[in-house]
Coordinates of C-alpha atoms and ligand atoms in Angstrom, one line a residue:
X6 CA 41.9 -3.4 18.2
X7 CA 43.4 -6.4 19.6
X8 CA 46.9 -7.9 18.2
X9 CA 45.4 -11.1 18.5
X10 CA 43.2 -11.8 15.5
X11 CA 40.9 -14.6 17.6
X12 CA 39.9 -12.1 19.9
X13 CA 39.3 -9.5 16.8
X14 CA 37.2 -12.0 15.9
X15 CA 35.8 -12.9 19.1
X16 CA 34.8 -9.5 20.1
X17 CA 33.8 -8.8 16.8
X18 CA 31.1 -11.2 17.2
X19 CA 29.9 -10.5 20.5
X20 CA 29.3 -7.1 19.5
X21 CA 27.0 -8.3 16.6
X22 CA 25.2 -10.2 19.6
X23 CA 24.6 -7.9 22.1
X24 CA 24.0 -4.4 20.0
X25 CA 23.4 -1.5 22.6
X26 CA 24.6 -2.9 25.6
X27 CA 27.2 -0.3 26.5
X28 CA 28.1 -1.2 29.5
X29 CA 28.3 -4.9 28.8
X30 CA 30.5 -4.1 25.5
X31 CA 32.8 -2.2 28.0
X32 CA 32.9 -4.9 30.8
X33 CA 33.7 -6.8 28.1
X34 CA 36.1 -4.9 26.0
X35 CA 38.4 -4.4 28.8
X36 CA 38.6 -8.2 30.4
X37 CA 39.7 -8.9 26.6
X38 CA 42.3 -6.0 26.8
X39 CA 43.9 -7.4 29.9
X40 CA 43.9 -11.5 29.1
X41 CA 45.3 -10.8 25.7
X42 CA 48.4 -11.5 26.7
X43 CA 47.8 -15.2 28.6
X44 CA 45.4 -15.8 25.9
X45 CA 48.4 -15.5 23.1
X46 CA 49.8 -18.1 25.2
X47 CA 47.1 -20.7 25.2
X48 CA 46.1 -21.3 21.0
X49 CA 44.2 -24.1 22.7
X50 CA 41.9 -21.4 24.0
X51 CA 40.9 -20.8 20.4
X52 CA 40.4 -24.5 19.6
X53 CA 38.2 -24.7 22.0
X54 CA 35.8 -21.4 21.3
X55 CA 37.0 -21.0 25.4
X56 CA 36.6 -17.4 25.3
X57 CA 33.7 -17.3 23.2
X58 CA 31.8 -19.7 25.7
X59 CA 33.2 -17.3 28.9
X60 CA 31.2 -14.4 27.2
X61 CA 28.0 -16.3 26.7
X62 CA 25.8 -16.1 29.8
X63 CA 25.3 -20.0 31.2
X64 CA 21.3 -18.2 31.5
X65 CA 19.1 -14.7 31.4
X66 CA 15.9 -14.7 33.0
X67 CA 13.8 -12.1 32.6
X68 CA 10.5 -11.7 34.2
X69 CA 7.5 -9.1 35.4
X70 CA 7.1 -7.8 38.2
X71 CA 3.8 -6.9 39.6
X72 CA 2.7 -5.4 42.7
X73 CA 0.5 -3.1 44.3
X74 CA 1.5 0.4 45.7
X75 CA -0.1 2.0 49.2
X76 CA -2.9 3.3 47.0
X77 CA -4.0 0.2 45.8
X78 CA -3.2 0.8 42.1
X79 CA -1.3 -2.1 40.3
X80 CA 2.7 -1.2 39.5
X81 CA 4.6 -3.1 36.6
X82 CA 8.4 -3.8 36.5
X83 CA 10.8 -5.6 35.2
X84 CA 13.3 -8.3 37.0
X85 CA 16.3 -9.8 35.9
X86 CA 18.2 -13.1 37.2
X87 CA 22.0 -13.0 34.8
X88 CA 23.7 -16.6 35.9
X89 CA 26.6 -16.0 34.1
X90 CA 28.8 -18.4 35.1
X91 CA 29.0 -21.7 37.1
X92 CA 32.3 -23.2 36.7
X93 CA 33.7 -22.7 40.3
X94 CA 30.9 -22.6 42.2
X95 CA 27.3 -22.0 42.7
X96 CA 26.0 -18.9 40.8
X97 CA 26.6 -15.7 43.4
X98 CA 25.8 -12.1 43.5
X99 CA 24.0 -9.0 44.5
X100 CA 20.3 -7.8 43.3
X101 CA 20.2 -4.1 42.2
X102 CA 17.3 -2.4 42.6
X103 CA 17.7 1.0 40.9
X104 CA 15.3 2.6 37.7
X105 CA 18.3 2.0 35.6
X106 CA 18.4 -1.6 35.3
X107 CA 18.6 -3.1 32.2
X108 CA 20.1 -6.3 30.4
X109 CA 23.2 -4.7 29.9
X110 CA 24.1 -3.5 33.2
X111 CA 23.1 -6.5 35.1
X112 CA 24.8 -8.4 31.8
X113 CA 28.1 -6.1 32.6
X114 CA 27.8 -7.0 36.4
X115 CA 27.4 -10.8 36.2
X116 CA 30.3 -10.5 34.1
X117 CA 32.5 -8.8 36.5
X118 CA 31.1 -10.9 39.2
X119 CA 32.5 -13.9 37.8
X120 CA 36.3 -12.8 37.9
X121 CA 35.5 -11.0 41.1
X122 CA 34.6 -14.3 42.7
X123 CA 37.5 -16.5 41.5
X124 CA 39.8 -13.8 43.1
X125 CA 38.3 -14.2 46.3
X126 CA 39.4 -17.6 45.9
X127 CA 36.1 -18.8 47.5
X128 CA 33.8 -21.5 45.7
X129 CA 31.7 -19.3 43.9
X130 CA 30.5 -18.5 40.3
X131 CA 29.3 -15.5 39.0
X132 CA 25.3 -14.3 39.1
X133 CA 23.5 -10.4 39.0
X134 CA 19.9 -9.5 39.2
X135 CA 17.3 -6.9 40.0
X136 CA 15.1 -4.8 38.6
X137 CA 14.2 -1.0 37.2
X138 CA 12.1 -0.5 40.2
X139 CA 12.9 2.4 42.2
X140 CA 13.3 2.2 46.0
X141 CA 12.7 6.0 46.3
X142 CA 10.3 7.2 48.4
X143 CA 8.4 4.2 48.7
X144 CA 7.0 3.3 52.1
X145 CA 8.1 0.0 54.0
X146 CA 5.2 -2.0 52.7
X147 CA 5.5 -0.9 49.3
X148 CA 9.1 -2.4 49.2
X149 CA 7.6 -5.4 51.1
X150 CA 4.8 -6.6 48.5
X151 CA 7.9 -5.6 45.3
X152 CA 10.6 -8.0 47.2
X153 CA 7.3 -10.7 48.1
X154 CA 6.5 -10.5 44.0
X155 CA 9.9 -10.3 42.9
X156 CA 10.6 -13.5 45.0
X157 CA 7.7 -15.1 43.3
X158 CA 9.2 -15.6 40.6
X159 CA 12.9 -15.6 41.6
X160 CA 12.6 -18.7 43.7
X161 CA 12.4 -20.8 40.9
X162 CA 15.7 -20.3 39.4
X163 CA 17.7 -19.8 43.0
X164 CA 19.0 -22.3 45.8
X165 CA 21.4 -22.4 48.5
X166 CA 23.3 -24.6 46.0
X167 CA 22.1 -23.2 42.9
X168 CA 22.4 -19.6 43.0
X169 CA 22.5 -17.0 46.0
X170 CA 22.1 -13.6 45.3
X171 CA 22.8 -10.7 48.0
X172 CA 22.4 -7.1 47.9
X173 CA 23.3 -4.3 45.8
X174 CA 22.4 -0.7 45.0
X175 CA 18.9 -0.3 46.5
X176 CA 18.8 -3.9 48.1
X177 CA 20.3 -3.8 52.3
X178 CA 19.6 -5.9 55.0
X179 CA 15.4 -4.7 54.6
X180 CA 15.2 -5.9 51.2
X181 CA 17.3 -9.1 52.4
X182 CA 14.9 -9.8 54.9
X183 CA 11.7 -9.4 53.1
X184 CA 13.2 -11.2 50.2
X185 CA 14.5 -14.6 52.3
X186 CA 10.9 -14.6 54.6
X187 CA 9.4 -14.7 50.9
X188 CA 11.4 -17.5 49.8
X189 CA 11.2 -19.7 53.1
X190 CA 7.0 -19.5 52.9
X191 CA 7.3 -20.7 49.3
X192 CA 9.9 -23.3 49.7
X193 CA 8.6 -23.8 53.1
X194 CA 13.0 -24.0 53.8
X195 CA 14.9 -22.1 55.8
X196 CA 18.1 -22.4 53.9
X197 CA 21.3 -20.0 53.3
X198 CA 19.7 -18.5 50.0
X199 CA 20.4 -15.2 50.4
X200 CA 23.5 -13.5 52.1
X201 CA 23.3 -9.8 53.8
X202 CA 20.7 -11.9 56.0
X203 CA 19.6 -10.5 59.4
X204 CA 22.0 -11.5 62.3
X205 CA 18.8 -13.0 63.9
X206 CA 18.3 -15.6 60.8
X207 CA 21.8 -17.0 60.2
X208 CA 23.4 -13.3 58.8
X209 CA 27.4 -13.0 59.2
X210 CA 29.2 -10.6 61.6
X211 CA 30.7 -7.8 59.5
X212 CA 29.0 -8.3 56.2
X213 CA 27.8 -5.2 56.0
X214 CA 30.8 -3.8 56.7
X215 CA 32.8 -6.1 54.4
X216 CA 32.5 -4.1 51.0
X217 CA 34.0 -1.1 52.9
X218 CA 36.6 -2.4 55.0
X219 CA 37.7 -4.6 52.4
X220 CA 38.3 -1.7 49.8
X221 CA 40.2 -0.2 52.2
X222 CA 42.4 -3.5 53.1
X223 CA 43.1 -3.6 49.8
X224 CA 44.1 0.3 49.2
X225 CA 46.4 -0.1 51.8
X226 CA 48.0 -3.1 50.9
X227 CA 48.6 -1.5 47.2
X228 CA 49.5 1.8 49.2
X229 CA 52.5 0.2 51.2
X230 CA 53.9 -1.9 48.1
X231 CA 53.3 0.5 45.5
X232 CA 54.5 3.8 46.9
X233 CA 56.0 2.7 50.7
X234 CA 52.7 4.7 52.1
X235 CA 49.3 4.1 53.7
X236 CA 45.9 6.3 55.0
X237 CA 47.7 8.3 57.3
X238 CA 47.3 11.8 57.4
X239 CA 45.9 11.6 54.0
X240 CA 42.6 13.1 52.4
X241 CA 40.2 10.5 51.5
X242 CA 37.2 11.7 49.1
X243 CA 34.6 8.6 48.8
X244 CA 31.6 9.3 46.5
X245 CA 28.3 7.7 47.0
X246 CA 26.6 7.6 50.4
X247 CA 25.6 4.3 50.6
X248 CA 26.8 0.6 52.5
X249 CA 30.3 1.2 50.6
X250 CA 30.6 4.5 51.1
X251 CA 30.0 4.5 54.4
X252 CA 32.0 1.5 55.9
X253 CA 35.1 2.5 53.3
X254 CA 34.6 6.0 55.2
X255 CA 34.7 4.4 58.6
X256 CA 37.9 2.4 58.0
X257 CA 39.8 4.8 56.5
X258 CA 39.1 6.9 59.0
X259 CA 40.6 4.4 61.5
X260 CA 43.5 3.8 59.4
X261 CA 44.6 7.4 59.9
X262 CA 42.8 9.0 57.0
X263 CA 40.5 11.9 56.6
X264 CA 37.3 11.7 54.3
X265 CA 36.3 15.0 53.6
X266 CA 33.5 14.4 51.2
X267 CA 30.4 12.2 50.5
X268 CA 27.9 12.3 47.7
X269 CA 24.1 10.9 46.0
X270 CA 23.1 11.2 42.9
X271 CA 22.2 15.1 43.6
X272 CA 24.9 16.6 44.6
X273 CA 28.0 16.5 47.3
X274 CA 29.1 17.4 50.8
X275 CA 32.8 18.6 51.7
X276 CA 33.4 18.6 55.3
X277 CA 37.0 20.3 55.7
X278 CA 37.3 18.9 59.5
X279 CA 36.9 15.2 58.8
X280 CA 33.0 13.5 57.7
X281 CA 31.3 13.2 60.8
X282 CA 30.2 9.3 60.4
X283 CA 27.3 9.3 63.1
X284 CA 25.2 12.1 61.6
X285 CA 26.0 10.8 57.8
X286 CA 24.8 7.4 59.5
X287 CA 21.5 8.5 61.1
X288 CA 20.8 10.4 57.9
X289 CA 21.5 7.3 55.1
X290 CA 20.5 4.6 57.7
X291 CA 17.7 5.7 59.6
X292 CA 16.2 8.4 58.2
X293 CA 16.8 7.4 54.6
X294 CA 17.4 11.0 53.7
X295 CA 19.4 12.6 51.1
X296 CA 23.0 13.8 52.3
X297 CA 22.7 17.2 51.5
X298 CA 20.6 17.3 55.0
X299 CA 24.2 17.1 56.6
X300 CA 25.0 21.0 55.9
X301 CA 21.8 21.5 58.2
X302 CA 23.5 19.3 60.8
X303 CA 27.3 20.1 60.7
X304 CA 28.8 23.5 60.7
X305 CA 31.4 24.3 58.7
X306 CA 30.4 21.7 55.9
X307 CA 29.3 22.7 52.4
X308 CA 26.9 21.2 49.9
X309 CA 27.4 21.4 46.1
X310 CA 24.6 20.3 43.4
X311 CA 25.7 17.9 41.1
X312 CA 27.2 14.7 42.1
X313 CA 30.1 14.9 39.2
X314 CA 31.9 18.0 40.8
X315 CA 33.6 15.8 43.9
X316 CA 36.4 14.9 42.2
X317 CA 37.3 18.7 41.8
X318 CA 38.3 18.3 44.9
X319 CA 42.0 18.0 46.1
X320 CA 42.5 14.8 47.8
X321 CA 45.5 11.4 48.5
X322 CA 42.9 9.2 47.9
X323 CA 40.0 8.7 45.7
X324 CA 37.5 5.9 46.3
X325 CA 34.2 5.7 44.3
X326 CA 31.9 3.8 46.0
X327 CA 28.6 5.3 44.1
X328 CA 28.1 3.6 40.8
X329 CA 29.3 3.1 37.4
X330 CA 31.4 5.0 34.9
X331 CA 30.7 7.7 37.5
X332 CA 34.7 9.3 36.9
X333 CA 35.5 10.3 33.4
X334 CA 38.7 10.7 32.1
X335 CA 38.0 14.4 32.1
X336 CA 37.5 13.7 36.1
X337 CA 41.0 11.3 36.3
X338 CA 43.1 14.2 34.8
X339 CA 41.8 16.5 37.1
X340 CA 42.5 14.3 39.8
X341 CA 45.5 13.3 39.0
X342 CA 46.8 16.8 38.5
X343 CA 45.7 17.6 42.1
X344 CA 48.3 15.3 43.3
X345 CA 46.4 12.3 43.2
X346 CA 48.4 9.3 44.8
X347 CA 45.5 6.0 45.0
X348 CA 42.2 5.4 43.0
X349 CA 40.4 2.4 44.4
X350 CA 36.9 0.8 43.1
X351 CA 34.8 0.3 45.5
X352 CA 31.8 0.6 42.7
X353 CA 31.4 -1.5 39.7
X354 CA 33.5 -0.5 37.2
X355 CA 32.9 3.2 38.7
X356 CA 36.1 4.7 36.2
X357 CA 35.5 4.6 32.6
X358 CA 38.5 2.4 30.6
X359 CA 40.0 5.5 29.3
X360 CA 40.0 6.9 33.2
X361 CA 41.8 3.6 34.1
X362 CA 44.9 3.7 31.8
X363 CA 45.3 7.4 32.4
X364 CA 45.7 5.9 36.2
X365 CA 48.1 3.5 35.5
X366 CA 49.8 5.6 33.1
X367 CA 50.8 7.8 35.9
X368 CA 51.8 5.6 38.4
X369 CA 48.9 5.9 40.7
X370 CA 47.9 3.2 42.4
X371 CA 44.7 2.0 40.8
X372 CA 42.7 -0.8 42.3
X373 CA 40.2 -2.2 40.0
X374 CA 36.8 -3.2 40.9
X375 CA 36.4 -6.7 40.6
X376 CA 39.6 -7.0 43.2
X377 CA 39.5 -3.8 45.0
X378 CA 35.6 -4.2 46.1
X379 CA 35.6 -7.8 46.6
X380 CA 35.4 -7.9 50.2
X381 CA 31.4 -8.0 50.2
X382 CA 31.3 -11.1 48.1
X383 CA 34.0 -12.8 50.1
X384 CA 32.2 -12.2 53.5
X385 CA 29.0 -13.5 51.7
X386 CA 31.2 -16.3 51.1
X387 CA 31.7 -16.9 54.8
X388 CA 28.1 -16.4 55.5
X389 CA 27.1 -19.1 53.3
X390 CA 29.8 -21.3 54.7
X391 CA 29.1 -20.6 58.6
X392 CA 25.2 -21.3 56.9
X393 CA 26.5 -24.6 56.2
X394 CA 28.2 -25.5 59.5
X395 CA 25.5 -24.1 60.8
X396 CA 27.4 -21.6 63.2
X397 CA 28.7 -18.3 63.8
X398 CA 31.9 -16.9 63.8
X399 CA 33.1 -13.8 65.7
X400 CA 32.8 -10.3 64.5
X401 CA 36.9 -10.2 65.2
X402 CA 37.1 -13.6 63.3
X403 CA 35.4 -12.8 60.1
X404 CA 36.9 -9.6 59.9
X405 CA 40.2 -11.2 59.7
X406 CA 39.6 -13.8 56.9
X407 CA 38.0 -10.9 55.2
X408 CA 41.7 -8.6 55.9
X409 CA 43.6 -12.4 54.8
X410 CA 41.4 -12.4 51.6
X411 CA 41.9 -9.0 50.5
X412 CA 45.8 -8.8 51.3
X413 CA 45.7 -12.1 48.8
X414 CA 43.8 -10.5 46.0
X415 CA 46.4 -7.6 45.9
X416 CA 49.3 -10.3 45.9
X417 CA 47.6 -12.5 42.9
X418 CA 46.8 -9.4 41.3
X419 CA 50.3 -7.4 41.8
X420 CA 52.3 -11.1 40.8
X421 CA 50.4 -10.9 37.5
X422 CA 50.8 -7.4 36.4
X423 CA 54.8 -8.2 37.3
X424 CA 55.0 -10.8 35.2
X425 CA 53.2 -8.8 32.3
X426 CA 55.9 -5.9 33.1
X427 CA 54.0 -3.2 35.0
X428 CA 53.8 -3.5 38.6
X429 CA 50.9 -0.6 38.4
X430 CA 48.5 -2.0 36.5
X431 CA 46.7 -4.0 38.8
X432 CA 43.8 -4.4 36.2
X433 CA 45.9 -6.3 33.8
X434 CA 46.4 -8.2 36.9
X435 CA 43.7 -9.2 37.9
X436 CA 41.7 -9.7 35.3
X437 CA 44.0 -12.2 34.5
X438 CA 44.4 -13.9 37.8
X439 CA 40.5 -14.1 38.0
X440 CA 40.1 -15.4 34.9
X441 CA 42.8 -18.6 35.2
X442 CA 40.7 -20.5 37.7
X443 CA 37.7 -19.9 35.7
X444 CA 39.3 -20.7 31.9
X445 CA 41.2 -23.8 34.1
X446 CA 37.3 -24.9 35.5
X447 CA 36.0 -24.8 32.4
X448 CA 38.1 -26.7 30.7
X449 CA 38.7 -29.5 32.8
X450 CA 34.7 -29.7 32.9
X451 CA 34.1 -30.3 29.3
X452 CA 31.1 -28.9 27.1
Ligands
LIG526 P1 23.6 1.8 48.1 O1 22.3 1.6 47.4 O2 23.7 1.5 49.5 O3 24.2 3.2 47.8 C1 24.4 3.6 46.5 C2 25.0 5.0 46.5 O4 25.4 5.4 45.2 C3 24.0 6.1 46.9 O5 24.6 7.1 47.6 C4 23.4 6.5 45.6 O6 22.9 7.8 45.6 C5 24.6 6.5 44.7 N1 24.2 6.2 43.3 C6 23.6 5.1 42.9 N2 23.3 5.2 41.6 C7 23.8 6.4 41.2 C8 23.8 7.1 40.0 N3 23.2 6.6 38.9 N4 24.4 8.3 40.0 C9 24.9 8.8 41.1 N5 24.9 8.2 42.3 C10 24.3 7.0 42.3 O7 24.5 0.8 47.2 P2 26.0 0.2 47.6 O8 26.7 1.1 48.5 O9 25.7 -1.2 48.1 O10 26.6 0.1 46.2 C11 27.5 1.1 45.6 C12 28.3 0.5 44.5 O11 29.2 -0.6 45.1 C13 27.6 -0.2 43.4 O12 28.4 0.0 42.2 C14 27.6 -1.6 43.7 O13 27.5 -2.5 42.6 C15 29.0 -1.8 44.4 N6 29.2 -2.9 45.3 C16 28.4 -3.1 46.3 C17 28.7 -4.2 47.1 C18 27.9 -4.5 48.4 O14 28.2 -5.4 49.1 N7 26.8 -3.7 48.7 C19 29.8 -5.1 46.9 C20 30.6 -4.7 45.8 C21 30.3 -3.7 45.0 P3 21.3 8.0 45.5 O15 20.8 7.7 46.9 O16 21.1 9.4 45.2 O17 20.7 7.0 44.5
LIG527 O1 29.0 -6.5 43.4 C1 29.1 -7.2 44.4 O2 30.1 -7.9 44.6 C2 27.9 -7.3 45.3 N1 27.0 -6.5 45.2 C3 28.0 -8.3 46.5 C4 27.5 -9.6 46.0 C5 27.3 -10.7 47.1 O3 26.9 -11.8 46.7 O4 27.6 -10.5 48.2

């Protein structure tokens, strides 16, 4: 599999520890893949066991989760806390809350967290969590006594300088809230242990926008060095219908583009004149409905069961923002056929491998997750350091470190994949650039 026989034997191994963990054997599988190359280049990497210890979780904490539902009858789930990795920084990462959670998707995620970070170039190490419980039509107190319960036990293993989680799939500013006023009356400290936080209680400007924008920043920086382009007058299709999906649809939007479709886990919208982002907003936001409601709403729009058929459609510019291994390869030759010129992630690891190299294989411009999405983690980054000062920047101000950040990512990323002699594959890239600081950290710290 690999050329190198230490990583053979490496990944070998880690397979024998982590037996039916999908997508943690893929995370992993294609990090390996990409750093083979400035691996072969270091034998003291082997000496060392450096990449055996970088797949090795620093800690997993798993824990229960018990609460009480608007009935009154007692629910059981299960939480997770992955702090993966701590050699740059505090642990740091979002909390999923989603019915698919298991050890080896939140394994997967604190993995790609803690390359995702070191590209942001921020102080930060790499942490996921959650749980299998499932936002869906619960009411507000429901959610309220799951985040109090779930805090209950997270508190112990989290700190401003410890580990600071964030949001995720099924975790926004509500969650945040609940989750930090549970901590605070434990701790009885009103500290920056969370990010996402209100704007009242010491959130950042444009945090919820970050994941978004930042994918786009990042598609257009790859778009003007890559193929001399950018969003205008090009068809955007963005699946999911969530915080990415909707602030990636808003900026690309403003950078000329037009998004034509949105999706859930049911099925997707096309809207042939151009997503109308108020009603999608209202209906995701506010009325935490499901986006097939926008048909009702906006003539001239169509809804399609099935969330996979969106990338049937004919588009410039794909960006899934839903969830992972969500595009096929089946779904990347289709697109690609259809003229396909940028794939961006704005998911975790939304494109299966295979999906990926059929990308780069054919020249379209593929941003990978861990660089393309990292926008949200960078602007928690700011939150925790205006936290720490102890002020606020400006919408205007965080929004351009968050444009500096992303247009730096692309460069690190695009200098790497030069120098291992293809300017389009961005994942070699940055999977290598992300991983430098980290291998360099850990090194220099010792066992
Ligand atoms: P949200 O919960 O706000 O939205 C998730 C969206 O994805 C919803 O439209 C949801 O549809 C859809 N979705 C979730 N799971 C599935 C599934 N199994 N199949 C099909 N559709 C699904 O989450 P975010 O927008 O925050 O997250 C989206 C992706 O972006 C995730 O991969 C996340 O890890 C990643 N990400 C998020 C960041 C952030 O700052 N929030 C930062 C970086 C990456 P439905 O309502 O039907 O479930
Ligand atoms: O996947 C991610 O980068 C996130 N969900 C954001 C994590 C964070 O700490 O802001």
């Amino acid at each position: 599999m690999f050329r190198s026989e230490y990583l053979n034997n490496v990944y070998n191994d880690f397979l024998k520890k982590n037996p039916a963990e999908p997508e943690y054997q893929q995370a992993a599988l294609e990090i390996l893949e990409s750093i083979e190359p400035y691996v072969m280049k270091h034998p003291e990497f082997e000496e060392k066991k450096l990449i055996e210890r970088f797949l090795e979780p620093e800690r997993v904490v798993q824990f229960k989760v018990v609460w009480t539902d608007d009935k009154g009858k007692f629910q059981v789930n299960r939480g997770f806390r992955v702090q993966y990795n701590s050699a740059i920084g505090p642990y740091k990462g979002g909390l999923r809350l989603h019915p698919s959670v298991n050890a080896s998707i939140i394994k997967f995620l604190g993995l790609e967290q803690t390359l995702k970070n070191s590209l942001t170039s921020l102080p930060m190490g790499g942490g996921k969590g959650g749980s299998d419980f499932d936002p869906k039509g619960k009411s507000d107190t429901e959610i309220m006594r799951f985040c109090q319960s779930f805090m209950t036990e997270l508190y112990r293993h989290i700190g401003p300088d410890t580990d600071v989680p964030a949001g995720d799939i099924g975790v926004g500013g509500r969650e945040i809230g609940y989750l930090f006023g549970q901590y605070k009356r434990i701790r009885n400290e009103f500290s920056g242990v969370l990010t996402g936080k209100g704007l009242s209680y010491g959130g950042s400007l444009a945090r919820t926008e970050a994941t978004g924008y930042g994918l786009c920043y990042f598609t257009l920086e790859a778009l003007k060095k890559l193929k001399n382009t950018d969003f205008n007058n090009k068809t955007v299709v963005i699946s999911g219908s969530g915080n990415v999906a909707i602030y990636a649809t808003q900026k690309a939007t403003a950078l000329g583009g037009k998004v034509v479709a949105l999706s859930d886990s049911n099925g997707y919208i096309y809207d042939p004149n151009g997503i109308n982002l108020d009603v999608v907003k209202q209906i995701k936001e506010v009325e935490r409905g499901r986006i097939k409601e926008y048909v009702n709403r906006v003539s001239g729009a169509t809804y399609t069961e099935g969330s996979k058929g969106i990338w049937s459609i004919k588009c410039d510019i794909a960006l899934p923002c839903a969830t992972q291994n969500e595009l096929s390869l089946d779904d990347a030759k289709l697109l690609v056929a259809n003229g396909v010129v940028a794939v961006c992630e704005g998911a975790n690891m939304p494109c299966s491998l295979d999906a990926a190299k059929y990308f780069i294989e054919n020249k379209v411009v593929f941003g990978p997750a861990k660089a393309a999405n990292a926008g949200g983690v960078a602007t928690s980054g700011l939150e925790m350091s205006q936290n720490s000062m102890r002020l606020s920047w400006s919408f205007e101000e965080v929004d351009e470190k968050l444009h500096d950040i992303m247009v730096n990512i692309f460069n690190n990323s695009y200098k790497e994949a030069l120098e291992e002699g293809n300017e389009f594959d961005l994942l070699t890239g940055a999977n290598i650039a992300g991983f430098k600081k980290v291998a360099e950290a850990m090194l220099l710290q010792g066992i």
